[in-house]
């Protein structure tokens, strides 16, 4: 699903790469909305065959696609009311529900038949809960070749999820390239930085406001804060998770311990990963409003990630003007968003149409990306190559054009055969 400028993404989202009747199955890599968000649109256009996913991906999609349908419907309603512009929502709740009817969850490393002549299996991509790389064995005229789709590649050492497992025996590879031109801060460094921010802010009597995506990043933050609290590395101040979607997502996480990284100390030792004495989950709107007026040091994790909407906006309206507070940015902030203006430390923010002086401290932690950086992707690819006899063509996807070009040049210099196909074009192998 494309997100961004309304008209541009609406047009892109309605353009399908092939007629629905030619589509025999969908094999989904993970639940992130840029990958799963258009599935209900397929259903709205008449698709009625199987959608494959890992079990955790299926359960995450149940809440994320319902949320997405809700946003589509609300958006269309808003435009109709405010601007007298009538747009058909991309899809509605009934299509999201029907998507879940068609979605089948399968375990990792278990071969399943997609269509005759095409077998698939999932290996862990280490990116978010349930994320996978897809291994496709394609048989034609008695010959089998293996096509691997990397999905979004995660990083070693990320909290909760296991490390990425590079697939074996690839003949051709479709690979993501999101951060093909940059390196991230280390995961351990991010943890230490988080502890420091919490200690400093609590000492000033302020609050730590953390805008975070409800699914994934929020659970990661709770998990890391839990482990820091167990070590006594942060003071005992209350932690509020203020987002109904994040609460639902936490429940889905708890339903999938099979996807947790059993080598992590906390996974082994803590009885409950996301529930402990300091953490409070607020579902109720009134409770959330009361929270934004409450006093004393605390941590508030609220949606949404780029601060444009969701409950975090209320907390920023109340809290941005107080120099004791810290706004802690743990994710990417796109241009033209409130999040970006906060990162740029603009002296006056516009929130709900009012001027709010930005007096709170702003801290940015760079190490929380769930995507592999350039070095990590080259490492992953190296392992795929070592475990494959005939790795031939590599097609790069999922990255901005200049980044893809740069990454292609890097990989070509390392001896790989790399191509960056345009969308809606065809390749064979
Ligand atoms: Zn993703
Ligand atoms: Zn993605």
Short mmCIF file of C-alpha atoms and ligand atoms in Angstrom, two decimals:
data_model
loop_
_atom_site.label_atom_id
_atom_site.label_comp_id
_atom_site.label_asym_id
_atom_site.label_seq_id
_atom_site.Cartn_x
_atom_site.Cartn_y
_atom_site.Cartn_z
CA UNK A 1 0.00 0.00 0.00
CA UNK A 2 1.27 3.42 -0.92
CA UNK A 3 0.99 6.15 1.68
CA UNK A 4 1.71 9.83 1.22
CA UNK A 5 0.03 12.58 -0.76
CA UNK A 6 -3.66 11.67 -0.93
CA UNK A 7 -4.40 11.80 -4.67
CA UNK A 8 -1.09 10.32 -5.75
CA UNK A 9 -1.34 7.33 -3.41
CA UNK A 10 -5.06 6.84 -4.16
CA UNK A 11 -4.20 6.45 -7.86
CA UNK A 12 -1.26 4.13 -7.19
CA UNK A 13 -3.28 1.99 -4.81
CA UNK A 14 -6.00 1.38 -7.38
CA UNK A 15 -3.57 0.21 -10.04
CA UNK A 16 -3.00 -3.55 -9.91
CA UNK A 17 -0.10 -5.30 -11.64
CA UNK A 18 -2.35 -7.91 -13.25
CA UNK A 19 -6.06 -8.68 -13.66
CA UNK A 20 -7.63 -10.26 -10.57
CA UNK A 21 -8.69 -13.32 -12.60
CA UNK A 22 -5.02 -14.06 -13.38
CA UNK A 23 -4.09 -14.06 -9.72
CA UNK A 24 -3.97 -17.60 -8.26
CA UNK A 25 -2.74 -16.97 -4.73
CA UNK A 26 -1.13 -14.39 -2.45
CA UNK A 27 1.90 -15.22 -0.29
CA UNK A 28 2.35 -12.43 2.26
CA UNK A 29 5.74 -11.74 3.91
CA UNK A 30 4.60 -9.77 6.99
CA UNK A 31 1.86 -7.64 8.47
CA UNK A 32 3.25 -4.10 7.98
CA UNK A 33 0.63 -2.05 6.20
CA UNK A 34 2.86 -1.22 3.19
CA UNK A 35 2.78 -4.99 2.50
CA UNK A 36 -0.69 -6.06 3.68
CA UNK A 37 -2.70 -2.85 3.31
CA UNK A 38 -4.08 -3.47 -0.18
CA UNK A 39 -5.29 -7.04 0.44
CA UNK A 40 -8.85 -5.88 1.24
CA UNK A 41 -8.74 -3.92 -2.03
CA UNK A 42 -8.08 -7.18 -3.88
CA UNK A 43 -11.17 -8.60 -2.19
CA UNK A 44 -13.20 -5.50 -3.12
CA UNK A 45 -12.12 -6.13 -6.72
CA UNK A 46 -13.31 -9.75 -6.63
CA UNK A 47 -10.36 -11.82 -5.38
CA UNK A 48 -11.51 -14.94 -3.51
CA UNK A 49 -8.58 -17.36 -3.41
CA UNK A 50 -6.12 -18.12 -0.61
CA UNK A 51 -3.84 -15.60 1.10
CA UNK A 52 -0.92 -17.31 2.85
CA UNK A 53 0.84 -15.86 5.88
CA UNK A 54 2.60 -16.97 9.07
CA UNK A 55 0.25 -17.42 12.03
CA UNK A 56 1.46 -14.28 13.81
CA UNK A 57 1.17 -12.24 10.61
CA UNK A 58 -2.40 -13.44 10.19
CA UNK A 59 -3.35 -12.35 13.71
CA UNK A 60 -1.61 -8.98 13.37
CA UNK A 61 -3.43 -8.42 10.07
CA UNK A 62 -6.77 -9.04 11.79
CA UNK A 63 -6.31 -5.86 13.84
CA UNK A 64 -4.25 -3.83 11.36
CA UNK A 65 -6.55 -4.28 8.36
CA UNK A 66 -9.61 -3.48 10.48
CA UNK A 67 -7.84 -0.31 11.61
CA UNK A 68 -6.86 0.52 8.03
CA UNK A 69 -10.45 0.02 6.80
CA UNK A 70 -11.65 2.30 9.57
CA UNK A 71 -9.16 5.00 8.49
CA UNK A 72 -10.20 4.68 4.81
CA UNK A 73 -13.87 5.05 5.70
CA UNK A 74 -13.30 7.98 8.10
CA UNK A 75 -11.12 9.75 5.55
CA UNK A 76 -13.79 9.52 2.86
CA UNK A 77 -16.42 10.72 5.33
CA UNK A 78 -14.24 13.68 6.34
CA UNK A 79 -13.68 14.77 2.75
CA UNK A 80 -17.39 14.49 1.97
CA UNK A 81 -18.30 16.63 4.96
CA UNK A 82 -15.55 19.27 4.89
CA UNK A 83 -14.83 19.70 1.24
CA UNK A 84 -17.95 18.30 -0.43
CA UNK A 85 -15.56 16.00 -2.28
CA UNK A 86 -16.88 12.51 -2.76
CA UNK A 87 -14.31 9.77 -2.93
CA UNK A 88 -14.98 6.09 -2.69
CA UNK A 89 -12.88 4.62 0.16
CA UNK A 90 -10.29 2.15 -1.14
CA UNK A 91 -12.17 -0.50 0.82
CA UNK A 92 -14.40 -0.89 3.81
CA UNK A 93 -14.62 -2.96 6.96
CA UNK A 94 -16.47 -5.81 5.24
CA UNK A 95 -13.53 -6.28 2.84
CA UNK A 96 -11.07 -6.37 5.74
CA UNK A 97 -13.19 -9.03 7.45
CA UNK A 98 -13.42 -11.06 4.23
CA UNK A 99 -9.61 -10.85 3.87
CA UNK A 100 -9.28 -12.64 7.18
CA UNK A 101 -11.62 -15.40 5.92
CA UNK A 102 -9.21 -16.08 3.09
CA UNK A 103 -5.98 -15.80 5.07
CA UNK A 104 -4.38 -19.07 6.15
CA UNK A 105 -1.65 -19.10 8.81
CA UNK A 106 1.24 -21.55 8.39
CA UNK A 107 4.26 -22.21 10.64
CA UNK A 108 7.80 -21.22 9.71
CA UNK A 109 9.88 -23.81 7.81
CA UNK A 110 6.89 -25.85 6.71
CA UNK A 111 6.44 -26.44 2.99
CA UNK A 112 2.97 -25.68 1.59
CA UNK A 113 1.52 -25.98 -1.92
CA UNK A 114 0.61 -22.57 -3.31
CA UNK A 115 -0.62 -23.85 -6.69
CA UNK A 116 0.38 -26.97 -8.65
CA UNK A 117 4.09 -26.69 -9.45
CA UNK A 118 4.72 -24.06 -6.83
CA UNK A 119 5.74 -24.90 -3.28
CA UNK A 120 6.54 -22.31 -0.64
CA UNK A 121 7.95 -22.02 2.86
CA UNK A 122 8.64 -19.19 5.28
CA UNK A 123 11.92 -18.53 7.08
CA UNK A 124 12.29 -15.90 9.79
CA UNK A 125 13.15 -12.44 8.49
CA UNK A 126 13.79 -11.06 12.01
CA UNK A 127 11.98 -7.80 11.20
CA UNK A 128 8.70 -7.80 13.20
CA UNK A 129 6.62 -10.47 14.89
CA UNK A 130 5.69 -13.07 12.27
CA UNK A 131 7.88 -11.56 9.53
CA UNK A 132 9.27 -13.91 6.93
CA UNK A 133 11.36 -14.31 3.85
CA UNK A 134 9.53 -16.40 1.26
CA UNK A 135 11.14 -19.41 -0.40
CA UNK A 136 9.36 -20.45 -3.62
CA UNK A 137 10.21 -23.71 -5.41
CA UNK A 138 8.92 -23.42 -8.96
CA UNK A 139 8.73 -26.58 -11.06
CA UNK A 140 8.31 -26.41 -14.83
CA UNK A 141 8.98 -29.17 -17.36
CA UNK A 142 10.43 -31.37 -14.61
CA UNK A 143 12.98 -28.73 -13.55
CA UNK A 144 12.79 -26.95 -10.19
CA UNK A 145 14.26 -23.56 -9.49
CA UNK A 146 14.18 -21.61 -6.26
CA UNK A 147 13.09 -17.99 -6.09
CA UNK A 148 13.56 -16.21 -2.78
CA UNK A 149 11.80 -13.01 -1.74
CA UNK A 150 13.64 -11.41 1.17
CA UNK A 151 10.59 -9.59 2.55
CA UNK A 152 11.74 -6.77 4.81
CA UNK A 153 15.03 -7.88 6.36
CA UNK A 154 15.41 -7.30 10.10
CA UNK A 155 18.48 -6.98 12.28
CA UNK A 156 20.37 -9.21 14.68
CA UNK A 157 19.79 -8.36 18.32
CA UNK A 158 16.36 -6.74 17.96
CA UNK A 159 14.18 -7.18 21.03
CA UNK A 160 11.52 -9.95 21.09
CA UNK A 161 12.00 -11.25 17.54
CA UNK A 162 14.61 -13.77 16.45
CA UNK A 163 17.55 -12.86 14.23
CA UNK A 164 17.07 -13.04 10.45
CA UNK A 165 17.64 -16.47 8.87
CA UNK A 166 19.10 -16.12 5.35
CA UNK A 167 17.38 -18.72 3.09
CA UNK A 168 19.32 -21.48 1.36
CA UNK A 169 19.63 -22.60 -2.23
CA UNK A 170 18.38 -19.51 -4.06
CA UNK A 171 18.61 -19.40 -7.86
CA UNK A 172 17.19 -15.88 -8.02
CA UNK A 173 16.38 -13.29 -5.40
CA UNK A 174 13.94 -10.41 -4.97
CA UNK A 175 15.50 -8.27 -2.26
CA UNK A 176 14.48 -5.20 -0.30
CA UNK A 177 16.80 -2.20 -0.34
CA UNK A 178 15.25 0.38 2.02
CA UNK A 179 18.47 1.38 3.81
CA UNK A 180 20.90 0.29 1.11
CA UNK A 181 22.88 3.52 1.45
CA UNK A 182 23.19 3.99 5.21
CA UNK A 183 24.25 2.50 8.51
CA UNK A 184 22.21 2.51 11.72
CA UNK A 185 23.30 3.09 15.29
CA UNK A 186 23.69 -0.14 17.25
CA UNK A 187 20.75 -1.76 19.05
CA UNK A 188 22.69 -1.79 22.36
CA UNK A 189 23.54 1.90 22.03
CA UNK A 190 19.84 2.70 21.62
CA UNK A 191 19.03 0.85 24.83
CA UNK A 192 21.63 2.77 26.83
CA UNK A 193 20.44 6.06 25.34
CA UNK A 194 16.83 5.28 26.28
CA UNK A 195 17.82 4.58 29.89
CA UNK A 196 19.72 7.87 30.06
CA UNK A 197 16.78 9.89 28.70
CA UNK A 198 14.39 8.33 31.22
CA UNK A 199 16.76 8.95 34.16
CA UNK A 200 17.42 12.59 33.19
CA UNK A 201 13.77 13.43 32.57
CA UNK A 202 12.60 11.79 35.79
CA UNK A 203 15.25 13.75 37.71
CA UNK A 204 13.77 16.98 36.31
CA UNK A 205 10.29 15.84 37.35
CA UNK A 206 9.18 15.72 33.72
CA UNK A 207 7.55 13.20 31.41
CA UNK A 208 8.97 11.24 28.57
CA UNK A 209 6.57 11.41 25.62
CA UNK A 210 7.23 8.65 23.10
CA UNK A 211 5.30 8.74 19.83
CA UNK A 212 5.42 5.20 18.47
CA UNK A 213 3.62 3.02 15.96
CA UNK A 214 1.05 0.95 17.80
CA UNK A 215 2.14 -2.35 16.32
CA UNK A 216 5.73 -3.42 16.87
CA UNK A 217 7.56 -0.34 18.06
CA UNK A 218 5.28 0.12 21.10
CA UNK A 219 5.77 -3.49 22.25
CA UNK A 220 9.50 -3.15 21.68
CA UNK A 221 9.62 -0.02 23.86
CA UNK A 222 7.60 -1.69 26.65
CA UNK A 223 9.85 -4.74 26.48
CA UNK A 224 13.07 -2.70 26.69
CA UNK A 225 11.70 -0.49 29.50
CA UNK A 226 10.68 -3.66 31.34
CA UNK A 227 14.17 -5.09 31.08
CA UNK A 228 15.74 -1.75 32.13
CA UNK A 229 13.40 -1.60 35.15
CA UNK A 230 14.34 -5.16 36.14
CA UNK A 231 17.99 -4.16 36.12
CA UNK A 232 17.29 -1.00 38.12
CA UNK A 233 18.67 1.05 35.23
CA UNK A 234 15.64 3.38 35.24
CA UNK A 235 13.73 4.80 38.23
CA UNK A 236 10.33 3.33 39.15
CA UNK A 237 8.04 5.77 37.37
CA UNK A 238 4.73 4.81 35.77
CA UNK A 239 4.70 3.85 32.08
CA UNK A 240 1.44 4.47 30.21
CA UNK A 241 0.63 2.82 26.90
CA UNK A 242 -2.07 5.09 25.56
CA UNK A 243 -3.45 3.53 22.37
CA UNK A 244 -6.28 1.02 21.92
CA UNK A 245 -4.62 -0.45 18.81
CA UNK A 246 -1.35 -0.90 20.72
CA UNK A 247 -3.25 -2.73 23.47
CA UNK A 248 -4.80 -5.11 20.92
CA UNK A 249 -1.43 -5.60 19.26
CA UNK A 250 0.12 -6.45 22.63
CA UNK A 251 -2.48 -9.18 23.04
CA UNK A 252 -1.52 -10.58 19.62
CA UNK A 253 2.14 -10.59 20.67
CA UNK A 254 1.19 -12.53 23.80
CA UNK A 255 -0.60 -15.10 21.65
CA UNK A 256 2.61 -15.86 19.73
CA UNK A 257 5.40 -16.86 22.09
CA UNK A 258 6.50 -19.33 19.38
CA UNK A 259 7.86 -16.33 17.49
CA UNK A 260 9.89 -14.91 20.38
CA UNK A 261 13.68 -15.06 20.50
CA UNK A 262 14.27 -17.73 23.17
CA UNK A 263 17.92 -16.72 23.48
CA UNK A 264 17.00 -13.37 25.05
CA UNK A 265 17.43 -13.20 28.79
CA UNK A 266 14.06 -11.60 29.43
CA UNK A 267 12.17 -14.07 27.23
CA UNK A 268 13.68 -16.84 29.37
CA UNK A 269 13.17 -15.24 32.76
CA UNK A 270 10.16 -12.90 32.81
CA UNK A 271 6.79 -14.55 33.34
CA UNK A 272 5.06 -11.82 31.36
CA UNK A 273 6.96 -9.65 28.90
CA UNK A 274 4.50 -6.78 28.48
CA UNK A 275 2.81 -6.65 31.89
CA UNK A 276 4.63 -5.58 35.04
CA UNK A 277 3.96 -3.32 38.00
CA UNK A 278 4.97 -0.04 36.32
CA UNK A 279 3.05 -0.40 33.08
CA UNK A 280 -0.56 0.74 32.62
CA UNK A 281 -2.67 0.35 29.50
CA UNK A 282 -5.26 3.07 28.87
CA UNK A 283 -8.02 2.20 26.43
CA UNK A 284 -10.59 4.76 27.53
CA UNK A 285 -10.59 8.26 25.95
CA UNK A 286 -11.43 9.99 29.25
CA UNK A 287 -8.59 8.21 30.97
CA UNK A 288 -6.28 9.33 28.19
CA UNK A 289 -7.36 12.96 28.57
CA UNK A 290 -6.90 12.80 32.35
CA UNK A 291 -3.42 11.44 31.75
CA UNK A 292 -2.37 14.43 29.63
CA UNK A 293 -3.23 16.70 32.59
CA UNK A 294 -1.64 14.54 35.30
CA UNK A 295 1.51 15.61 37.20
CA UNK A 296 4.79 13.98 38.12
CA UNK A 297 7.40 12.03 36.23
CA UNK A 298 6.07 9.36 33.91
CA UNK A 299 6.56 7.78 30.51
CA UNK A 300 3.75 7.96 27.94
CA UNK A 301 3.91 5.83 24.80
CA UNK A 302 1.15 6.81 22.38
CA UNK A 303 0.31 6.45 18.70
CA UNK A 304 1.00 7.62 16.10
CA UNK A 305 4.52 7.39 14.88
CA UNK A 306 4.82 10.66 12.98
CA UNK A 307 2.77 12.67 15.49
CA UNK A 308 0.19 13.69 12.87
CA UNK A 309 -2.80 12.06 14.54
CA UNK A 310 -3.71 9.71 17.35
CA UNK A 311 -3.54 10.34 21.07
CA UNK A 312 0.06 11.51 21.07
CA UNK A 313 -1.13 14.85 19.64
CA UNK A 314 -3.05 15.65 22.86
CA UNK A 315 -0.01 14.80 24.95
CA UNK A 316 2.18 17.04 22.79
CA UNK A 317 -0.33 19.89 22.98
CA UNK A 318 -0.16 19.66 26.78
CA UNK A 319 3.47 18.72 27.20
CA UNK A 320 5.58 20.37 24.46
CA UNK A 321 5.68 23.70 26.30
CA UNK A 322 7.18 22.30 29.51
CA UNK A 323 11.00 22.32 29.63
CA UNK A 324 11.04 19.47 32.15
CA UNK A 325 9.59 17.08 29.55
CA UNK A 326 11.32 15.12 26.82
CA UNK A 327 9.85 14.21 23.46
CA UNK A 328 11.65 11.02 22.54
CA UNK A 329 11.67 10.21 18.84
CA UNK A 330 12.27 6.52 18.10
CA UNK A 331 11.20 6.29 14.47
CA UNK A 332 11.49 7.88 11.06
CA UNK A 333 9.64 11.23 10.66
CA UNK A 334 8.60 12.01 7.09
CA UNK A 335 8.69 15.49 5.61
CA UNK A 336 5.68 17.76 6.20
CA UNK A 337 4.70 15.99 9.45
CA UNK A 338 4.54 17.38 12.97
CA UNK A 339 7.12 14.75 13.87
CA UNK A 340 9.61 16.25 11.42
CA UNK A 341 9.04 19.76 12.84
CA UNK A 342 9.71 18.41 16.33
CA UNK A 343 12.93 16.75 15.17
CA UNK A 344 13.96 20.05 13.55
CA UNK A 345 13.26 21.68 16.93
CA UNK A 346 11.13 24.44 15.44
CA UNK A 347 10.46 26.98 18.24
CA UNK A 348 6.69 27.13 17.66
CA UNK A 349 4.57 24.09 16.77
CA UNK A 350 1.08 24.25 15.31
CA UNK A 351 -1.10 21.75 17.18
CA UNK A 352 -4.88 21.68 16.72
CA UNK A 353 -4.59 25.06 15.00
CA UNK A 354 -2.86 26.70 17.97
CA UNK A 355 0.68 27.89 18.56
CA UNK A 356 2.51 25.74 21.10
CA UNK A 357 6.09 26.76 22.01
CA UNK A 358 8.47 23.81 21.86
CA UNK A 359 10.26 24.01 25.21
CA UNK A 360 10.47 20.30 26.00
CA UNK A 361 13.76 18.61 25.17
CA UNK A 362 13.84 16.60 21.98
CA UNK A 363 15.91 13.43 21.88
CA UNK A 364 16.26 11.23 18.83
CA UNK A 365 17.28 7.59 19.09
CA UNK A 366 18.37 6.26 15.74
CA UNK A 367 19.02 2.65 16.67
CA UNK A 368 15.42 1.43 16.73
CA UNK A 369 15.06 0.66 13.04
CA UNK A 370 13.54 -2.77 12.32
CA UNK A 371 15.27 -2.75 8.91
CA UNK A 372 18.75 -4.02 8.23
CA UNK A 373 21.19 -1.30 7.19
CA UNK A 374 23.62 -1.53 4.26
CA UNK A 375 26.22 -3.65 6.08
CA UNK A 376 23.56 -5.94 7.57
CA UNK A 377 21.90 -6.47 4.17
CA UNK A 378 25.26 -7.24 2.54
CA UNK A 379 25.89 -9.74 5.36
CA UNK A 380 22.48 -11.38 4.84
CA UNK A 381 23.02 -11.56 1.08
CA UNK A 382 26.50 -13.03 1.58
CA UNK A 383 25.01 -15.85 3.61
CA UNK A 384 22.32 -16.51 0.99
CA UNK A 385 25.06 -16.68 -1.64
CA UNK A 386 27.23 -19.02 0.46
CA UNK A 387 24.31 -21.35 0.99
CA UNK A 388 23.31 -21.38 -2.69
CA UNK A 389 25.04 -23.05 -5.60
CA UNK A 390 23.72 -20.89 -8.43
CA UNK A 391 22.59 -17.54 -7.14
CA UNK A 392 21.95 -15.64 -10.37
CA UNK A 393 19.88 -12.53 -10.78
CA UNK A 394 19.02 -10.21 -7.90
CA UNK A 395 16.13 -7.76 -8.28
CA UNK A 396 15.99 -4.86 -5.86
CA UNK A 397 12.63 -3.60 -4.61
CA UNK A 398 11.26 -1.61 -1.63
CA UNK A 399 13.52 1.43 -1.68
CA UNK A 400 13.59 4.93 -3.08
CA UNK A 401 15.11 5.04 -6.57
CA UNK A 402 18.37 6.87 -5.67
CA UNK A 403 18.96 4.51 -2.73
CA UNK A 404 18.33 1.48 -4.95
CA UNK A 405 20.80 2.79 -7.54
CA UNK A 406 23.45 3.31 -4.91
CA UNK A 407 22.87 -0.14 -3.40
CA UNK A 408 22.93 -1.73 -6.85
CA UNK A 409 26.33 -0.14 -7.50
CA UNK A 410 27.60 -1.42 -4.14
CA UNK A 411 26.40 -4.97 -4.84
CA UNK A 412 27.61 -4.96 -8.44
CA UNK A 413 31.08 -4.00 -7.21
CA UNK A 414 30.92 -7.06 -4.95
CA UNK A 415 30.29 -9.25 -8.01
CA UNK A 416 26.52 -9.70 -7.85
CA UNK A 417 24.24 -9.44 -10.85
CA UNK A 418 21.71 -6.79 -9.88
CA UNK A 419 18.76 -5.09 -11.55
CA UNK A 420 16.20 -2.55 -10.27
CA UNK A 421 13.00 -3.33 -12.16
CA UNK A 422 10.36 -0.66 -12.69
CA UNK A 423 6.99 -1.42 -11.09
CA UNK A 424 4.53 -3.21 -13.40
CA UNK A 425 7.26 -4.76 -15.52
CA UNK A 426 7.90 -8.47 -15.90
CA UNK A 427 11.02 -10.58 -15.36
CA UNK A 428 11.75 -14.26 -15.88
CA UNK A 429 14.43 -16.53 -14.47
ZN1 LIG B 1 8.06 -4.08 7.26
ZN1 LIG B 2 8.02 -2.76 4.14
#
